[in-house]
Short mmCIF file of C-alpha atoms in Angstrom, two decimals:
data_model
loop_
_atom_site.label_atom_id
_atom_site.label_comp_id
_atom_site.label_asym_id
_atom_site.label_seq_id
_atom_site.Cartn_x
_atom_site.Cartn_y
_atom_site.Cartn_z
CA UNK A 1 3.27 15.84 -11.73
CA UNK A 2 2.82 12.12 -11.52
CA UNK A 3 1.62 10.39 -14.67
CA UNK A 4 -1.13 8.60 -12.72
CA UNK A 5 -3.87 11.17 -13.23
CA UNK A 6 -7.56 10.30 -13.59
CA UNK A 7 -6.60 6.68 -14.22
CA UNK A 8 -7.48 3.60 -12.23
CA UNK A 9 -4.69 2.09 -10.15
CA UNK A 10 -5.16 -1.67 -10.70
CA UNK A 11 -4.94 -3.04 -7.17
CA UNK A 12 -7.43 -5.13 -5.21
CA UNK A 13 -9.05 -3.28 -2.31
CA UNK A 14 -12.47 -2.79 -0.70
CA UNK A 15 -12.63 0.74 -2.12
CA UNK A 16 -12.06 -0.52 -5.68
CA UNK A 17 -14.95 -2.96 -5.35
CA UNK A 18 -17.48 -0.27 -4.43
CA UNK A 19 -20.01 1.03 -6.92
CA UNK A 20 -18.88 4.19 -8.72
CA UNK A 21 -22.08 6.00 -7.73
CA UNK A 22 -21.37 5.38 -4.04
CA UNK A 23 -18.01 7.10 -4.33
CA UNK A 24 -19.49 10.07 -6.17
CA UNK A 25 -22.22 10.45 -3.52
CA UNK A 26 -19.55 10.31 -0.82
CA UNK A 27 -17.55 13.07 -2.48
CA UNK A 28 -20.72 15.16 -2.80
CA UNK A 29 -21.54 14.76 0.92
CA UNK A 30 -17.99 15.61 1.95
CA UNK A 31 -18.02 18.71 -0.26
CA UNK A 32 -21.28 19.89 1.34
CA UNK A 33 -19.88 19.51 4.85
CA UNK A 34 -16.65 21.30 3.96
CA UNK A 35 -18.54 24.07 2.18
CA UNK A 36 -20.96 24.94 4.98
CA UNK A 37 -18.82 24.04 8.02
CA UNK A 38 -15.17 24.74 7.09
CA UNK A 39 -13.94 24.71 10.70
CA UNK A 40 -10.70 23.20 11.96
CA UNK A 41 -12.37 20.14 13.56
CA UNK A 42 -14.14 19.38 10.29
CA UNK A 43 -11.00 19.87 8.22
CA UNK A 44 -8.93 17.71 10.58
CA UNK A 45 -11.51 14.92 10.65
CA UNK A 46 -11.84 14.91 6.87
CA UNK A 47 -8.07 14.77 6.41
CA UNK A 48 -7.92 11.74 8.68
CA UNK A 49 -10.85 10.12 6.89
CA UNK A 50 -9.38 10.63 3.41
CA UNK A 51 -6.03 9.30 4.59
CA UNK A 52 -7.78 6.22 5.96
CA UNK A 53 -9.57 5.74 2.64
CA UNK A 54 -6.24 5.92 0.79
CA UNK A 55 -4.77 3.28 3.09
CA UNK A 56 -7.84 1.08 2.64
CA UNK A 57 -7.57 1.48 -1.13
CA UNK A 58 -3.93 0.31 -0.95
CA UNK A 59 -2.77 3.11 -3.20
CA UNK A 60 1.02 3.19 -3.60
CA UNK A 61 2.91 6.36 -2.71
CA UNK A 62 3.88 6.81 -6.35
CA UNK A 63 0.23 7.51 -7.13
CA UNK A 64 0.29 10.84 -5.30
CA UNK A 65 0.91 13.84 -7.56
CA UNK A 66 4.32 15.48 -7.26
CA UNK A 67 3.41 19.14 -7.50
CA UNK A 68 6.12 21.52 -8.77
CA UNK A 69 7.87 23.96 -6.47
CA UNK A 70 6.32 26.96 -8.19
CA UNK A 71 2.87 25.73 -7.13
CA UNK A 72 3.80 25.73 -3.44
CA UNK A 73 5.62 29.02 -3.86
CA UNK A 74 2.49 30.56 -5.37
CA UNK A 75 0.40 29.34 -2.43
CA UNK A 76 2.87 30.82 0.06
CA UNK A 77 3.05 34.12 -1.83
CA UNK A 78 -0.75 34.33 -1.96
CA UNK A 79 -0.88 33.63 1.76
CA UNK A 80 1.60 36.43 2.47
CA UNK A 81 -0.65 38.89 0.67
CA UNK A 82 -3.36 38.21 3.27
CA UNK A 83 -1.07 39.04 6.23
CA UNK A 84 -1.82 42.79 6.18
CA UNK A 85 -5.55 41.99 6.49
CA UNK A 86 -5.03 40.34 9.86
CA UNK A 87 -4.86 36.91 11.46
CA UNK A 88 -8.46 36.06 10.61
CA UNK A 89 -7.75 36.55 6.90
CA UNK A 90 -4.71 34.27 7.06
CA UNK A 91 -6.70 31.57 8.87
CA UNK A 92 -9.50 31.83 6.33
CA UNK A 93 -7.00 31.55 3.48
CA UNK A 94 -5.45 28.40 4.95
CA UNK A 95 -8.90 26.88 5.38
CA UNK A 96 -9.80 27.65 1.77
CA UNK A 97 -6.54 26.08 0.53
CA UNK A 98 -7.14 22.96 2.62
CA UNK A 99 -10.72 22.78 1.36
CA UNK A 100 -9.53 22.90 -2.26
CA UNK A 101 -6.78 20.34 -1.75
CA UNK A 102 -9.13 17.93 -0.01
CA UNK A 103 -11.74 18.19 -2.74
CA UNK A 104 -9.10 17.51 -5.37
CA UNK A 105 -7.79 14.58 -3.32
CA UNK A 106 -11.30 13.13 -2.93
CA UNK A 107 -11.88 13.40 -6.68
CA UNK A 108 -8.55 11.74 -7.41
CA UNK A 109 -9.38 8.87 -5.05
CA UNK A 110 -12.55 8.21 -7.05
CA UNK A 111 -10.55 8.24 -10.29
CA UNK A 112 -7.79 6.02 -8.91
CA UNK A 113 -10.23 3.39 -7.63
CA UNK A 114 -12.86 3.39 -10.39
CA UNK A 115 -12.67 2.11 -13.98
CA UNK A 116 -13.65 4.84 -16.41
CA UNK A 117 -16.17 2.48 -18.03
CA UNK A 118 -18.25 2.51 -14.82
CA UNK A 119 -18.63 6.28 -14.62
CA UNK A 120 -21.27 6.72 -17.33
CA UNK A 121 -23.58 3.88 -16.13
CA UNK A 122 -23.33 5.15 -12.54
CA UNK A 123 -24.22 8.71 -13.58
CA UNK A 124 -27.13 7.39 -15.63
CA UNK A 125 -28.40 5.45 -12.60
CA UNK A 126 -28.05 8.42 -10.24
CA UNK A 127 -29.79 10.74 -12.68
CA UNK A 128 -32.63 8.36 -13.51
CA UNK A 129 -35.27 10.42 -11.60
CA UNK A 130 -34.45 13.42 -13.80
CA UNK A 131 -35.63 11.57 -16.90
CA UNK A 132 -39.21 12.29 -15.82
CA UNK A 133 -38.40 15.97 -16.30
CA UNK A 134 -37.07 15.20 -19.80
CA UNK A 135 -33.51 15.96 -18.77
CA UNK A 136 -30.96 14.34 -21.16
CA UNK A 137 -29.33 12.31 -18.41
CA UNK A 138 -27.73 9.72 -20.69
CA UNK A 139 -26.19 12.38 -22.93
CA UNK A 140 -24.77 14.26 -19.95
CA UNK A 141 -23.37 11.03 -18.51
CA UNK A 142 -21.67 10.22 -21.81
CA UNK A 143 -20.15 13.70 -22.07
CA UNK A 144 -18.74 13.54 -18.54
CA UNK A 145 -17.41 10.02 -19.04
CA UNK A 146 -15.72 10.88 -22.33
CA UNK A 147 -14.22 14.03 -20.82
CA UNK A 148 -12.72 12.07 -17.93
CA UNK A 149 -11.43 9.46 -20.36
CA UNK A 150 -9.96 11.97 -22.79
CA UNK A 151 -8.20 14.25 -20.30
CA UNK A 152 -5.40 11.78 -19.41
CA UNK A 153 -4.83 11.12 -23.11
CA UNK A 154 -4.58 14.85 -23.79
CA UNK A 155 -2.10 15.35 -20.95
CA UNK A 156 0.01 12.48 -22.26
CA UNK A 157 -0.01 14.01 -25.73
CA UNK A 158 1.08 17.34 -24.27
CA UNK A 159 4.04 15.65 -22.56
CA UNK A 160 5.06 13.98 -25.81
CA UNK A 161 4.78 17.23 -27.77
CA UNK A 162 6.78 19.11 -25.17
CA UNK A 163 9.51 16.48 -25.19
CA UNK A 164 9.60 16.49 -29.00
CA UNK A 165 9.96 20.26 -29.07
CA UNK A 166 12.90 20.11 -26.69
CA UNK A 167 14.65 17.67 -29.03
CA UNK A 168 14.18 19.96 -32.04
CA UNK A 169 17.45 21.66 -33.11
CA UNK A 170 17.46 25.25 -31.91
CA UNK A 171 18.99 26.54 -35.14
CA UNK A 172 16.30 25.04 -37.36
CA UNK A 173 13.83 27.19 -39.30
CA UNK A 174 10.83 25.57 -37.59
CA UNK A 175 12.21 26.31 -34.16
CA UNK A 176 12.86 29.98 -35.00
CA UNK A 177 9.45 30.31 -36.61
CA UNK A 178 7.68 29.63 -33.32
CA UNK A 179 8.18 32.87 -31.39
CA UNK A 180 5.89 31.72 -28.61
CA UNK A 181 6.43 28.08 -27.54
CA UNK A 182 3.07 28.03 -25.73
CA UNK A 183 1.21 28.84 -28.96
CA UNK A 184 3.23 26.16 -30.73
CA UNK A 185 2.26 23.52 -28.15
CA UNK A 186 -1.39 24.57 -28.00
CA UNK A 187 -1.71 24.46 -31.79
CA UNK A 188 -0.21 20.98 -31.91
CA UNK A 189 -2.42 19.87 -28.99
CA UNK A 190 -5.55 21.09 -30.79
CA UNK A 191 -4.55 19.19 -33.92
CA UNK A 192 -3.92 16.01 -31.93
CA UNK A 193 -7.18 16.42 -29.99
CA UNK A 194 -9.14 16.81 -33.20
CA UNK A 195 -7.60 13.64 -34.61
CA UNK A 196 -8.27 11.67 -31.42
CA UNK A 197 -11.85 12.96 -31.25
CA UNK A 198 -12.46 11.70 -34.79
CA UNK A 199 -10.97 8.30 -33.97
CA UNK A 200 -13.00 8.08 -30.76
CA UNK A 201 -16.22 8.98 -32.60
CA UNK A 202 -15.59 6.29 -35.22
CA UNK A 203 -14.88 3.71 -32.49
CA UNK A 204 -18.08 4.59 -30.60
CA UNK A 205 -20.14 4.45 -33.79
CA UNK A 206 -18.70 1.04 -34.67
CA UNK A 207 -19.75 -0.25 -31.24
CA UNK A 208 -23.36 0.89 -31.50
CA UNK A 209 -23.26 4.59 -30.60
CA UNK A 210 -23.05 6.52 -27.34
CA UNK A 211 -26.11 4.73 -25.99
CA UNK A 212 -23.99 1.65 -25.39
CA UNK A 213 -21.96 3.56 -22.78
CA UNK A 214 -25.01 3.75 -20.51
CA UNK A 215 -26.89 0.69 -21.76
CA UNK A 216 -25.93 -1.46 -18.77
CA UNK A 217 -26.63 0.60 -15.63
CA UNK A 218 -25.02 -0.66 -12.45
CA UNK A 219 -26.54 -0.77 -8.98
CA UNK A 220 -25.06 -0.67 -5.46
CA UNK A 221 -24.76 -3.62 -3.12
CA UNK A 222 -24.51 -4.30 0.61
CA UNK A 223 -20.92 -3.11 0.80
CA UNK A 224 -21.98 0.19 -0.77
CA UNK A 225 -24.65 0.68 1.88
CA UNK A 226 -22.10 0.09 4.62
CA UNK A 227 -19.58 2.45 3.04
CA UNK A 228 -22.18 5.18 2.50
CA UNK A 229 -23.36 4.79 6.09
CA UNK A 230 -19.78 5.24 7.27
CA UNK A 231 -19.40 8.40 5.20
CA UNK A 232 -22.67 9.80 6.60
CA UNK A 233 -21.52 9.00 10.13
CA UNK A 234 -18.22 10.82 9.58
CA UNK A 235 -20.03 13.83 8.12
CA UNK A 236 -22.47 13.95 11.05
CA UNK A 237 -19.60 13.66 13.52
CA UNK A 238 -17.81 16.53 11.82
CA UNK A 239 -20.89 18.75 11.86
CA UNK A 240 -21.65 17.86 15.49
CA UNK A 241 -18.11 18.71 16.59
CA UNK A 242 -18.46 22.12 14.96
CA UNK A 243 -21.83 22.86 16.55
CA UNK A 244 -20.64 21.85 20.04
CA UNK A 245 -17.56 24.10 19.94
#
């Protein structure tokens, strides 16, 4: 897959300038529409809308993930297993696959156009009403933000460990000792993750603790209102097209 995963693509665009909370609300609205009205008009309209957002965000083609052939082969094989159940089952399977791919694409667009440092303050702002119910909103926002920040680092470490294992001489004792290469990689990944978690904890403590990650909540602006209105209009158009057919 492409190395640009859950990382901001540093280009100037109207989508990049939007508030992180606006993008997350947009993804939530799109997911609701796709979940309750997964018809072909809705799927087609959402594909066009997400493609337009990508063009507006000026994302280069190299940003798109290059999925391996076995992934597409697995999708085709799974689709063939639904053929004996009839045409309706095949159509439903294709709709479910498109729904999943579009939700992943929408999430990636948020990650590609949003600095990771803006995720926690936006989540804290969106969850502010829950504080009255004594919900630990700030703690949850920090956990989500750190998870999103740490996942690309973990994937990069996995690539390095895999490349290092390939360079290891096959006749060495260490190579023969690892009967299962997956266990070898997972063990090394856990060790690296533990080390990085310790370093990250020390860095956060030196900067004043996790509270500093949500200490400066951000708020939307006029452009966010326009963008959110556009998303709502697209969602209403999709639902209306389904109800009229």
